[in-house]
Each structure stands twice: as structure tokens, then as C-alpha cells.
mmCIF file of C-alpha atoms and ligand atoms in Angstrom:
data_model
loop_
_atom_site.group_PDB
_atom_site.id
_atom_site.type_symbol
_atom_site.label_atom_id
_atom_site.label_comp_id
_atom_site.label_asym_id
_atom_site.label_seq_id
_atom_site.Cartn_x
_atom_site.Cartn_y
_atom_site.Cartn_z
ATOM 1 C CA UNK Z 1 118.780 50.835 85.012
ATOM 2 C CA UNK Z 2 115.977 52.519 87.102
ATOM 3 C CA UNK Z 3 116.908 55.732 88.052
ATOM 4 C CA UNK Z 4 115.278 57.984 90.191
ATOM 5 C CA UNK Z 5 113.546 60.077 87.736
ATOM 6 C CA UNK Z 6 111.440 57.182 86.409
ATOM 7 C CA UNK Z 7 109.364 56.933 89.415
ATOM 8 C CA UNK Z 8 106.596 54.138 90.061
ATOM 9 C CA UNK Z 9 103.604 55.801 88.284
ATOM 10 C CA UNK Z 10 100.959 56.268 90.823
ATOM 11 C CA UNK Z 11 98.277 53.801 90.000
ATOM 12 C CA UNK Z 12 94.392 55.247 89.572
ATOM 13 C CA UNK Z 13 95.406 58.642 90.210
ATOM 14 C CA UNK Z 14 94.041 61.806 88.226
ATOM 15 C CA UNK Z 15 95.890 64.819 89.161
ATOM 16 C CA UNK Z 16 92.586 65.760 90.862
ATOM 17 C CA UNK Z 17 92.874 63.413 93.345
ATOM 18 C CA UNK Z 18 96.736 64.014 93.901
ATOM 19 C CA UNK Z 19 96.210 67.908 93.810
ATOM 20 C CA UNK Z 20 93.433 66.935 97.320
ATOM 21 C CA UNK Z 21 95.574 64.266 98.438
ATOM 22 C CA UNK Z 22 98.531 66.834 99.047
ATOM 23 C CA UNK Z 23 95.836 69.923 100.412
ATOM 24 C CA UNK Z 24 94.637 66.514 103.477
ATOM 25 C CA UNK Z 25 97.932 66.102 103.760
ATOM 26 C CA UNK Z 26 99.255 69.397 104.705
ATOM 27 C CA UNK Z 27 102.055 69.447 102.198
ATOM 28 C CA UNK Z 28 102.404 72.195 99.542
ATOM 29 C CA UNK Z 29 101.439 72.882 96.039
ATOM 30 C CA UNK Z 30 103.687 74.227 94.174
ATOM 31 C CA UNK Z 31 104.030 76.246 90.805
ATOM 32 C CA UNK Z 32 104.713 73.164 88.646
ATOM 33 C CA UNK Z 33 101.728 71.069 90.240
ATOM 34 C CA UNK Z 34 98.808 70.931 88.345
ATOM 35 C CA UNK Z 35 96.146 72.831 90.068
ATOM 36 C CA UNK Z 36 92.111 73.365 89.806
ATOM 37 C CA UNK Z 37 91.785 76.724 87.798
ATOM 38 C CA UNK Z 38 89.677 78.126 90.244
ATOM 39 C CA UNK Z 39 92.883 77.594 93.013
ATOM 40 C CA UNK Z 40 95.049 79.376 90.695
ATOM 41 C CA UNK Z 41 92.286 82.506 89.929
ATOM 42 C CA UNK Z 42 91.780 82.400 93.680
ATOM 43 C CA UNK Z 43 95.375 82.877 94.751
ATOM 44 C CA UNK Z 44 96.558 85.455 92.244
ATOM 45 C CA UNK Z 45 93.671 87.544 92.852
ATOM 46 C CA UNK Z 46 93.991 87.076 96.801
ATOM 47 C CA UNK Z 47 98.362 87.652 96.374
ATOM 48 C CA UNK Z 48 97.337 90.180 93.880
ATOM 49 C CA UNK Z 49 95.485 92.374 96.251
ATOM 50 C CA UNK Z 50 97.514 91.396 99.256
ATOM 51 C CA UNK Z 51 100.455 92.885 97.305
ATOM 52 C CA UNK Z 52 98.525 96.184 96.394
ATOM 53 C CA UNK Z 53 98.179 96.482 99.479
ATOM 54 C CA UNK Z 54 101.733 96.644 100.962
ATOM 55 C CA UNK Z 55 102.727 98.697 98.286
ATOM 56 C CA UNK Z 56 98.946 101.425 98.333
ATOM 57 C CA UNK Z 57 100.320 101.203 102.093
ATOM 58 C CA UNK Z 58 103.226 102.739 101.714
ATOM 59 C CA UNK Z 59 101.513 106.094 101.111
ATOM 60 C CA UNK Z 60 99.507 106.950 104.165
ATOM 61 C CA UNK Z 61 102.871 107.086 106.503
ATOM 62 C CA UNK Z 62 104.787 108.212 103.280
ATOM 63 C CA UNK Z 63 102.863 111.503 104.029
ATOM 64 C CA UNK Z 64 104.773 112.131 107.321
ATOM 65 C CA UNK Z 65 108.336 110.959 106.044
ATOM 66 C CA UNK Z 66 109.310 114.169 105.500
ATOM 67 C CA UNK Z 67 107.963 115.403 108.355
ATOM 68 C CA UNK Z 68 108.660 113.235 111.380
ATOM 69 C CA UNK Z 69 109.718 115.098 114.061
ATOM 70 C CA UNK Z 70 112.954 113.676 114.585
ATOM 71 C CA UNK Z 71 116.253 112.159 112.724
ATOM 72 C CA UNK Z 72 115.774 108.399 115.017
ATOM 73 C CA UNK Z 73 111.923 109.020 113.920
ATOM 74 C CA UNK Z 74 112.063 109.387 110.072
ATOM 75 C CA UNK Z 75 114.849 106.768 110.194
ATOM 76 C CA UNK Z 76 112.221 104.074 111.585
ATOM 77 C CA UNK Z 77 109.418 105.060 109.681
ATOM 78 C CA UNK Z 78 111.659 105.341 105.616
ATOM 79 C CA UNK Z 79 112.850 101.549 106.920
ATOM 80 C CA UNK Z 80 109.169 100.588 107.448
ATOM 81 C CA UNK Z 81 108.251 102.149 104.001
ATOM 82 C CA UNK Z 82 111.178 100.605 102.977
ATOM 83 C CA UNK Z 83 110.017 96.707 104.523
ATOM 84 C CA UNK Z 84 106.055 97.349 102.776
ATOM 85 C CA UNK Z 85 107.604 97.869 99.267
ATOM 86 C CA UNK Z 86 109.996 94.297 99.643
ATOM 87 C CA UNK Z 87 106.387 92.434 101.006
ATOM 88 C CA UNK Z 88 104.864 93.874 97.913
ATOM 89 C CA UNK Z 89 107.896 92.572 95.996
ATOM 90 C CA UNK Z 90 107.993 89.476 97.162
ATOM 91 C CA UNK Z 91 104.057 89.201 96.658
ATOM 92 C CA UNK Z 92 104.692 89.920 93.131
ATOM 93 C CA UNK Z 93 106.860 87.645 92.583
ATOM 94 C CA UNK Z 94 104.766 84.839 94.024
ATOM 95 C CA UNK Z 95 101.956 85.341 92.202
ATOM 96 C CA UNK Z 96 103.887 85.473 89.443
ATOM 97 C CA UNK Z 97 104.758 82.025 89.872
ATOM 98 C CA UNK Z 98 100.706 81.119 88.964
ATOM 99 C CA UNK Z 99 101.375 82.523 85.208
ATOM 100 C CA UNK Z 100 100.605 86.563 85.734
ATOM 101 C CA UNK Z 101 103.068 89.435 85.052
ATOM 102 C CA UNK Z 102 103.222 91.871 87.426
ATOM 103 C CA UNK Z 103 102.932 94.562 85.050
ATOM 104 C CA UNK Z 104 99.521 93.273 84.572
ATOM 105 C CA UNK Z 105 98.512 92.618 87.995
ATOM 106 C CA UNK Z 106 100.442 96.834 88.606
ATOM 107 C CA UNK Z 107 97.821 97.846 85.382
ATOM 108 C CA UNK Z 108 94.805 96.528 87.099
ATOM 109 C CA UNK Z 109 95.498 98.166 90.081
ATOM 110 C CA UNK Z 110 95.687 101.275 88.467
ATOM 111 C CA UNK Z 111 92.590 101.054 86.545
ATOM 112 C CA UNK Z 112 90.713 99.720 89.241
ATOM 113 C CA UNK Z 113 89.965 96.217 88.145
ATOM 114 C CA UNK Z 114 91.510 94.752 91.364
ATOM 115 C CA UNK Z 115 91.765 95.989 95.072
ATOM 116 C CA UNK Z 116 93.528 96.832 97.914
ATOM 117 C CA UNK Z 117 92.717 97.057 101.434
ATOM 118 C CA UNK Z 118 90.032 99.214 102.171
ATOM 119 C CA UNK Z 119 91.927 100.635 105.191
ATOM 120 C CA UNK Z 120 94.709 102.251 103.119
ATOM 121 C CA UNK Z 121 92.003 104.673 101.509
ATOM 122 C CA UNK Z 122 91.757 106.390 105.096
ATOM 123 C CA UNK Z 123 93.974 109.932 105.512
ATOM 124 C CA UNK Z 124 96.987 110.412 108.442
ATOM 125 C CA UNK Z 125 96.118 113.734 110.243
ATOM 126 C CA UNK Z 126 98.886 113.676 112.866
ATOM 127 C CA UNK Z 127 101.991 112.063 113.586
ATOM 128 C CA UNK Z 128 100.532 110.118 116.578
ATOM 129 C CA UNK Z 129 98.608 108.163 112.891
ATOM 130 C CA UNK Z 130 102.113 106.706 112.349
ATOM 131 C CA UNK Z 131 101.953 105.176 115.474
ATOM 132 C CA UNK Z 132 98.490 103.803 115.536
ATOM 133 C CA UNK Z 133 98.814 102.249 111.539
ATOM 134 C CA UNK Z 134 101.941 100.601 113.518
ATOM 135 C CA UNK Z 135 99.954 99.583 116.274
ATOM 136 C CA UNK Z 136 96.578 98.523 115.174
ATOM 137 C CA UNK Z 137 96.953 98.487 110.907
ATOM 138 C CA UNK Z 138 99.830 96.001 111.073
ATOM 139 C CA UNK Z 139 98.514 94.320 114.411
ATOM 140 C CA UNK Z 140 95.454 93.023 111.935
ATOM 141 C CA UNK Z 141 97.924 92.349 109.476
ATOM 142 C CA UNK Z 142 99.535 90.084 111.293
ATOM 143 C CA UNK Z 143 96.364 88.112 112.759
ATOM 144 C CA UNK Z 144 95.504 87.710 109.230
ATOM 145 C CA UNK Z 145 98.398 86.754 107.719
ATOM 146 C CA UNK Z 146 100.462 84.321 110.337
ATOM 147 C CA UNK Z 147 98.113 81.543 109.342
ATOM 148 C CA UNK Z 148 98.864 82.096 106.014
ATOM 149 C CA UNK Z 149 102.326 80.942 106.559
ATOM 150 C CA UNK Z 150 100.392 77.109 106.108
ATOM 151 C CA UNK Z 151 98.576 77.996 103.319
ATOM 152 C CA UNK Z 152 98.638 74.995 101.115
ATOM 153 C CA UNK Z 153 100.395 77.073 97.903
ATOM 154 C CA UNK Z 154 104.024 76.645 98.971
ATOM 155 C CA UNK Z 155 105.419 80.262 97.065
ATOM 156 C CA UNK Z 156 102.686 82.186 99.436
ATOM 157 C CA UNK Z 157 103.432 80.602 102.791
ATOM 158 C CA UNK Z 158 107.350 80.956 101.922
ATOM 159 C CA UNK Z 159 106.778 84.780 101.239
ATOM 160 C CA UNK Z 160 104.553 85.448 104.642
ATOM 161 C CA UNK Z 161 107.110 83.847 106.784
ATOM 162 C CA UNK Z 162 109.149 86.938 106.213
ATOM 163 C CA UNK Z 163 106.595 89.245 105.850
ATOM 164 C CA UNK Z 164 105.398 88.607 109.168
ATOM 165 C CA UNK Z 165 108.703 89.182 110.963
ATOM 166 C CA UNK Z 166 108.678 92.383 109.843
ATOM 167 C CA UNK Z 167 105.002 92.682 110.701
ATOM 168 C CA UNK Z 168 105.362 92.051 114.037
ATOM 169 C CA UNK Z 169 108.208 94.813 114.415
ATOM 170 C CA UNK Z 170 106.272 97.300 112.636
ATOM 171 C CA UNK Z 171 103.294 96.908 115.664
ATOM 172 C CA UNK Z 172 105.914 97.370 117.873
ATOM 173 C CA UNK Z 173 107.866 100.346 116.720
ATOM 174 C CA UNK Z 174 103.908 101.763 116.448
ATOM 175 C CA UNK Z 175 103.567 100.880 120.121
ATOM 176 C CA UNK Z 176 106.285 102.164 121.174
ATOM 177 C CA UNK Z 177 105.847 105.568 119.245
ATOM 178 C CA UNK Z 178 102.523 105.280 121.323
ATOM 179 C CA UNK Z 179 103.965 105.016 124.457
ATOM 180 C CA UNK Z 180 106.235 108.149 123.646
ATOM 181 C CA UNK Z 181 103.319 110.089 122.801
ATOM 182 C CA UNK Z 182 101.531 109.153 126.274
ATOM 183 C CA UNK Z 183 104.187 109.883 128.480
ATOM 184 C CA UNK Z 184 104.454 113.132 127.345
ATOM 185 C CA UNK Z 185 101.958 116.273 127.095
ATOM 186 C CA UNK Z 186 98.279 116.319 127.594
ATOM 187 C CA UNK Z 187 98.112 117.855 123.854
ATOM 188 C CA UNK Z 188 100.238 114.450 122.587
ATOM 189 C CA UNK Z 189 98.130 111.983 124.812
ATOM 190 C CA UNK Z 190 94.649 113.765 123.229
ATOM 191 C CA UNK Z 191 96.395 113.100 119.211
ATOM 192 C CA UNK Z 192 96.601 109.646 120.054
ATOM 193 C CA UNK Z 193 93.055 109.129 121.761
ATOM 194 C CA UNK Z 194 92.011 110.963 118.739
ATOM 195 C CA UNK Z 195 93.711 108.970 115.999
ATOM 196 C CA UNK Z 196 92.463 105.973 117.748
ATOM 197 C CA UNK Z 197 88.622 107.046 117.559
ATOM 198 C CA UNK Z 198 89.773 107.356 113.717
ATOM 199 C CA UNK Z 199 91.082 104.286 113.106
ATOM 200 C CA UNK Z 200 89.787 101.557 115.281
ATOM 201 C CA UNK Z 201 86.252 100.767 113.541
ATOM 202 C CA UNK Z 202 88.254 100.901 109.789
ATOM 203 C CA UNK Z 203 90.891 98.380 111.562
ATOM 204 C CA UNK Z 204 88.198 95.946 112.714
ATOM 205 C CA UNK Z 205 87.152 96.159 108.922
ATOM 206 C CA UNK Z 206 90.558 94.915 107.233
ATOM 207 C CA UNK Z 207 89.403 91.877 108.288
ATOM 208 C CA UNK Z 208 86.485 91.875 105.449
ATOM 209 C CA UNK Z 209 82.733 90.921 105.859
ATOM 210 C CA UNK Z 210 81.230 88.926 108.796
ATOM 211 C CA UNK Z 211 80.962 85.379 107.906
ATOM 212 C CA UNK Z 212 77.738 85.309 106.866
ATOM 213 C CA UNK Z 213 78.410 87.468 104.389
ATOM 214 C CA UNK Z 214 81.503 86.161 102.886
ATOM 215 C CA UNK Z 215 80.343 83.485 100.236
ATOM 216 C CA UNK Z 216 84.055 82.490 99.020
ATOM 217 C CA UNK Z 217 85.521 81.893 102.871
ATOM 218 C CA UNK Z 218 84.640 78.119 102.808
ATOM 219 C CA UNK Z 219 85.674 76.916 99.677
ATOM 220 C CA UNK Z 220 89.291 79.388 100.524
ATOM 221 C CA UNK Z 221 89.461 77.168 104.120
ATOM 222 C CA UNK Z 222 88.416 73.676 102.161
ATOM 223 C CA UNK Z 223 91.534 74.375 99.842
ATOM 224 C CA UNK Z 224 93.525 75.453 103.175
ATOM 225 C CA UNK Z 225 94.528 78.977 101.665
ATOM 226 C CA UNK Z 226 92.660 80.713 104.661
ATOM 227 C CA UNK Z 227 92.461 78.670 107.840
ATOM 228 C CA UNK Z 228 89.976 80.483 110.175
ATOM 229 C CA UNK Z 229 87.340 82.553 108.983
ATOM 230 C CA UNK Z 230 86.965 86.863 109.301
ATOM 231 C CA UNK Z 231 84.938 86.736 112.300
ATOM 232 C CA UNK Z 232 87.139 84.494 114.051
ATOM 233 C CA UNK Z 233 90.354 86.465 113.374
ATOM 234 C CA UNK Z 234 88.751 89.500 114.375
ATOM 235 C CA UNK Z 235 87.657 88.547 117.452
ATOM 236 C CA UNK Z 236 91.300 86.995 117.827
ATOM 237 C CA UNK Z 237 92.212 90.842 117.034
ATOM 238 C CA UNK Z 238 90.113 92.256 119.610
ATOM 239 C CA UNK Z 239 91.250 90.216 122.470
ATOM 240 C CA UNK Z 240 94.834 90.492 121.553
ATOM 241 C CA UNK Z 241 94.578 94.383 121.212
ATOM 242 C CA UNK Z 242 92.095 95.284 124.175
ATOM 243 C CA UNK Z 243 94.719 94.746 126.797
ATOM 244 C CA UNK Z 244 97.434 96.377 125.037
ATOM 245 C CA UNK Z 245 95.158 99.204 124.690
ATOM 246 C CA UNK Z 246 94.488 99.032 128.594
ATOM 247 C CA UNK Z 247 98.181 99.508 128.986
ATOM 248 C CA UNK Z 248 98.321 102.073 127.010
ATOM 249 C CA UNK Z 249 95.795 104.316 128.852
ATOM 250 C CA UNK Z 250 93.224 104.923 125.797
ATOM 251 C CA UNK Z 251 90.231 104.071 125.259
ATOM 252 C CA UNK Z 252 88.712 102.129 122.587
ATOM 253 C CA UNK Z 253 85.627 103.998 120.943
ATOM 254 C CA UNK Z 254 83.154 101.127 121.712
ATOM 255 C CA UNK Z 255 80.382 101.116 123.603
ATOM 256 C CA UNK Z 256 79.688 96.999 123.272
ATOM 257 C CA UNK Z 257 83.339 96.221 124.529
ATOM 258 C CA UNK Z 258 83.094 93.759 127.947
ATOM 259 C CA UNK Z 259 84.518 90.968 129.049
ATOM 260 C CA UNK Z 260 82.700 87.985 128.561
ATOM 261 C CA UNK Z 261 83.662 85.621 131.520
ATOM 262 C CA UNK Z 262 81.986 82.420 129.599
ATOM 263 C CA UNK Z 263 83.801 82.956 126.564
ATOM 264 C CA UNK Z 264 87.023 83.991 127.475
ATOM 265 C CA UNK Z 265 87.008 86.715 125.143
ATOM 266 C CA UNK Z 266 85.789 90.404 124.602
ATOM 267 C CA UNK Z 267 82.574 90.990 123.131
ATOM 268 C CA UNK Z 268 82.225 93.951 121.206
ATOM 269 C CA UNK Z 269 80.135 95.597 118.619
ATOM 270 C CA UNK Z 270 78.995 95.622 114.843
ATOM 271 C CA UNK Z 271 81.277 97.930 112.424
ATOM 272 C CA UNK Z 272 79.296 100.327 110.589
ATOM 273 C CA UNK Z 273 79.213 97.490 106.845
ATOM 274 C CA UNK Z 274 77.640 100.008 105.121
ATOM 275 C CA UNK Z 275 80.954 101.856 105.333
ATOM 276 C CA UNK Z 276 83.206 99.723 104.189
ATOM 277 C CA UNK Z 277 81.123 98.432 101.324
ATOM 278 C CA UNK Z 278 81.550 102.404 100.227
ATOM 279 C CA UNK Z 279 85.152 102.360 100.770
ATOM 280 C CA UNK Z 280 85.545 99.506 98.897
ATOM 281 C CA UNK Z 281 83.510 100.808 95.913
ATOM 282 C CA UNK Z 282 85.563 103.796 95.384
ATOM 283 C CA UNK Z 283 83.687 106.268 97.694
ATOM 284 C CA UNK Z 284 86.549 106.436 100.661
ATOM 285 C CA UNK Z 285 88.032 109.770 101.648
ATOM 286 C CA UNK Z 286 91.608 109.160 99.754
ATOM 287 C CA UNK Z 287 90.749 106.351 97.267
ATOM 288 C CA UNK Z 288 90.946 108.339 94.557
ATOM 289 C CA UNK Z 289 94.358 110.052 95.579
ATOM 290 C CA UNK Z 290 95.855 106.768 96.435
ATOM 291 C CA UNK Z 291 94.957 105.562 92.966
ATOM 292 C CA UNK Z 292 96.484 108.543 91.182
ATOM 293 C CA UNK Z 293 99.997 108.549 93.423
ATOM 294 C CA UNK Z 294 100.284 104.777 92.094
ATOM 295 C CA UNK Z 295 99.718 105.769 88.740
ATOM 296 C CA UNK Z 296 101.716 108.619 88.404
ATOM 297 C CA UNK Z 297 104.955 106.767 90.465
ATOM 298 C CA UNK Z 298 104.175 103.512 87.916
ATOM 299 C CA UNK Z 299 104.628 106.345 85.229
ATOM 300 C CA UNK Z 300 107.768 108.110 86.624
ATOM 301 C CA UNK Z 301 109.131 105.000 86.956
ATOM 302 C CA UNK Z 302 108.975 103.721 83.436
ATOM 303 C CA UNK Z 303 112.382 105.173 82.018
ATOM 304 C CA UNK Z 304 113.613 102.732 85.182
ATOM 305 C CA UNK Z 305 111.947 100.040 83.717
ATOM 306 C CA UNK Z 306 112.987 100.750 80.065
ATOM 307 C CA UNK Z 307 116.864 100.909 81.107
ATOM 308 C CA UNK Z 308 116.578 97.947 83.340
ATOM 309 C CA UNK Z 309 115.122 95.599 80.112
ATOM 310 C CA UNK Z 310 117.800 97.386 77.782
ATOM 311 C CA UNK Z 311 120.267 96.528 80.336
ATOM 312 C CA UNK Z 312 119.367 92.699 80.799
ATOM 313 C CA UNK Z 313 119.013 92.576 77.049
ATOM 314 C CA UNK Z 314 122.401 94.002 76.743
ATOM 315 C CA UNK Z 315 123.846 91.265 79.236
ATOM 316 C CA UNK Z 316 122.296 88.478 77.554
ATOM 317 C CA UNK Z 317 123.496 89.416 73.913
ATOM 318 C CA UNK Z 318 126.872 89.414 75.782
ATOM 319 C CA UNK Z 319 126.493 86.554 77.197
ATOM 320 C CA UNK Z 320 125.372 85.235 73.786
ATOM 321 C CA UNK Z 321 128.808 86.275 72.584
ATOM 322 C CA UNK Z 322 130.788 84.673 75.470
ATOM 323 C CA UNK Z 323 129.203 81.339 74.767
ATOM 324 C CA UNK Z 324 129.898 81.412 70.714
ATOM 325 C CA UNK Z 325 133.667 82.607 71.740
ATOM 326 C CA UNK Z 326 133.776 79.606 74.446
ATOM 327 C CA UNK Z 327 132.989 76.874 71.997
ATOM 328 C CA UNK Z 328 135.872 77.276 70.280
ATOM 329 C CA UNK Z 329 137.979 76.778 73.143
ATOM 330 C CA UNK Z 330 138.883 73.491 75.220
ATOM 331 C CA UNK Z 331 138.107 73.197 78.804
ATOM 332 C CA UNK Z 332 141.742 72.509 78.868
ATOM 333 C CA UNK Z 333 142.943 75.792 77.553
ATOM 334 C CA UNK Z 334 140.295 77.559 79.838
ATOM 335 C CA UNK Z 335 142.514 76.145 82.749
ATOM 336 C CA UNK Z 336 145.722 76.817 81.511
ATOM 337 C CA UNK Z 337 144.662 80.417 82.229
HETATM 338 FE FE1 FE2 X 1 103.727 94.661 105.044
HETATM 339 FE FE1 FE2 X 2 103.820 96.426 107.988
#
């Protein structure tokens, strides 16, 4: 009898050729599939960092938790804090699917061997910083990850689907916080012109190098991963954010921005590279603070992770026990319970 797990093998086909065949298609890969190596190095270092980076993120805001200036304020900004560390969860747990532990990916974190975003490395001076990380940090977010929700490993696009829900209310409740701030006093409406001067140019950067210099963008879009490339999704940024800034009342701190009738589209000017290749490198004003919070929480933390594994060990020599006592009953004196 054919069944349906003997399945017509495919005739001619190395797993090559099935691996492209399902990228042209638009389906998924997925953790059981074989897969080039240089796929699999290329997503866990790109869901690697991408998870860093939700939880490094967590800090700047952290800063004000305990300071927000009301109850309904601190309330919005622990359950943001609270939605970074689940994306960095489930970011984990998806590149764990490719064959890394976490506690390895959390190790080379700490010791520097992979990255985060460089624009987590930048400090919050003021309150009205909580609002523009909501407004412009997780507006870039969400330009670059949306597309990611079709990118062709399946654990990945499942995870940003999520994510980006939450993204998209964390740039509001930043707007909105914004708004607040500009309605009131000529003192609040200066802290947010301010904290925009400080963070626009490092937002434009989360984006990463202009295309030309960005040697690993076309082989990423070839094997549908990324699906437009960091110039494109940052002028996509720029014209989504100029007229929210409009309404607003501030002012972006760029000389270059105009309209450009024949494009559609705002032209603006060149971030300062030389910058963000230092804040990549190490040499950013909080990099080395951010790297030494994450170490010393990963070390607080271990007698968590030590009773967890004693626990689940526990359970499963239980559970070990339960199945021994169950084989020597029937199913039919189970019932009769
Ligand atoms: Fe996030
Ligand atoms: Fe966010």
C-alpha cells in the first residue's frame, strides 16, 4: 500500500536545486530543509544580532523607568521594555532552530564577537528621548523589518510578524509622548527639538552602509532574506517620517532635506559614515556600558538559569518514574479510575 509518506521521489533533483526552487517560488525554508551553509551562517548571524539588539535596547529607555514622570507613563514604557525582551526571545529561539544555543549566541555578545545595532550605543538625556526612540528608533525598525515578514527562512518571517505589531505601537506611543511634550511648555517643546538634533542622523544609520558599500546586500536579496536594499529603505524612512515630523512642529536637523517633485520623494543628505563605522567598532559614547549591563544581568541571572535546568531535570526524572510505574498498568485499569 502507498501511503503518503512514501512520496514520488523527485526525479534529477539535488537538494541544491530544490533548496532555489522553493527561494523562486516564494515558499519557505524551514529548519529541517537542507540549506547552503552560507544561508544558515548568514541567518544566525543576521537573527543573532537582530536579537541583541531588542534585548541591548532595552537599556537606553530602561534608564528612565524609574523615573518617568508619571504612573500611566512608566506603565507604557516597563510594557515596551517588557515587548523588546519577548522580540529578543523569540529571536533566540529562531535562530536556534539553525543549530546555535543561545547561550552561545548571549556569550558572543558579551565578548564582543557579534553586534548589535549601532544606535543602541547612543545615551537618553531627557525624557522627551523616550519619545523620540519610540518615534524614530522603532519607526526604522519597522521599515526594516516588515519585509522581513517574506523572508524565505520560514522561523524568521513567523517571528517578525509579531514583532512588528508591537513595533508599530511602540512608534506610536513615542508619537504620542511627542505630541504631549509639544502641546505643553516652551522648555518641553525645546527637549524634544533637542533630542531630535540627537538622534535623527544615528536613526538614518540603523539602516547600515549605503549600497555601495554593503558587499553582502545582493547575495542576502538573491536568497530573499532582505528584499530591498539600505538605501532604498532609508529613503522609504525619510519620506514616511518627514511629514510626521511636519505635524509635529520640529524640525529635522538637515540642511539637504527638499522635496523632489520628479521623484516623489525627499532628498536629503549624507550621514556622517565615518561615525558609525566608530560606533560600530567599539568607540560609541555608551558601548562599553551597554556591554557591561549585559554582562553583569547574564551573570545575576545565572542562579535563574541553574534552578530552571535543576527544575526541568527534576520533572523529567519524574516523568521517567511515571512512565516505568505506567507500564505495569493496563489502559483498562487507567480508566477504571
Ligand atoms: Fe523590538
Ligand atoms: Fe520596539
Amino acid at each position: 500500500m502507498v501511503t503518503a509518506e512514501v512520496a514520488e521521489p523527485v526525479p534529477a533533483q539535488t537538494q541544491e536545486e530544490r533548496f532555489e526552487a522553493v527561494i523562486a517560488a516564494e515558499q519557505r525554508i524551514e529548519p529541517r530543509d537542507w540549506m547552503p551553509d552560507a544561508y544558515r551562517a548568514t541567518l544566525i548571524r543576521q537573527i543573532a544580532q537582530h536579537a541583541h539588539s531588542e534585548i541591548i535596547g532595552m537599556q537606553p529607555e530602561g534608564n528612565w523607568l524609574t523615573r518617568a514622570p508619571s504612573l500611566r507613563r512608566k506603565a507604557i514604557l516597563l510594557a515596551k521594555a517588557q515587548d523588546e525582551a519577548g522580540h529578543g526571545l523569540y529571536l533566540y529561539a529562531a535562530a536556534e532552530t539553525l543549530g546555535v544555543d543561545r547561550a552561545e549566541l548571549t556569550e558572543k555578545l558579551i565578548s564582543g564577537r557579534q553586534k548589535y545595532s549601532s544606535i543602541f550605543n547612543y545615551p537618553t538625556l531627557t525624557y522627551a528621548d523616550v519619545g523620540v526612540i519610540g518615534w524614530l528608533v522603532d519607526g526604522a525598525a519597522i521599515c526594516n523589518q516588515v519585509p522581513l515578514c517574506r523572508c524565505s527562512y520560514g522561523p524568521y518571517a513567523r517571528a517578525m510578524v509579531r514583532i512588528c505589531k508591537e513595533e508599530s505601537f511602540h512608534q506610536r506611543q513615542g508619537y504620542e509622548l511627542l505630541m504631549t511634550l509639544m502641546r505643553g511648555t516652551e522648555a518641553q517643546r525645546r527637549m524634544v527639538q533637542d533630542a531630535v538634533d540627537r538622534w535623527w542622523w544615528p536613526s538614518l544609520m540603523m539602516f547600515g552602509p549605503s549600497d555601495g558599500d554593503s558587499p553582502n546586500t545582493a547575495r542576502s536579496m538573491a536568497w530573499r532574506i532582505k528584499r530591498h536594499t539600505n538605501d532604498e529603505l532609508r529613503r522609504r524612512f525619510v519620506d514616511m517620517t518627514v511629514p510626521q515630523a511636519q505635524h509635529l512642529g520640529v524640525t529635522l536637523p538637515d540642511p539637504e532635506l527638499r522635496w523632489n517633485e520628479e521623484r516623489g520623494g525627499w532628498d536629503f543628505g549624507e550621514p556622517d559614515w565615518s561615525e558609525l563605522t566608530r560606533v560600530i567598532h567599539g568607540q560609541g559614547p555608551c558601548n562599553a556600558q551597554r556591554i557591561e549591563r549585559r554582562r553583569a544581568a547574564h551573570e545575576d541571572g545565572a542562579w535563574v538559569r541553574e534552578a530552571a535546568s535543576a527544575y526541568a531535570a527534576k520533572r523529567r526524572a519524574e516523568a521517567g518514574t511515571r512512565t516505568a510505574d505506567e507500564a505495569q498498568h493496563t489502559p483498562e485499569q487507567e480508566n477504571g479510575k
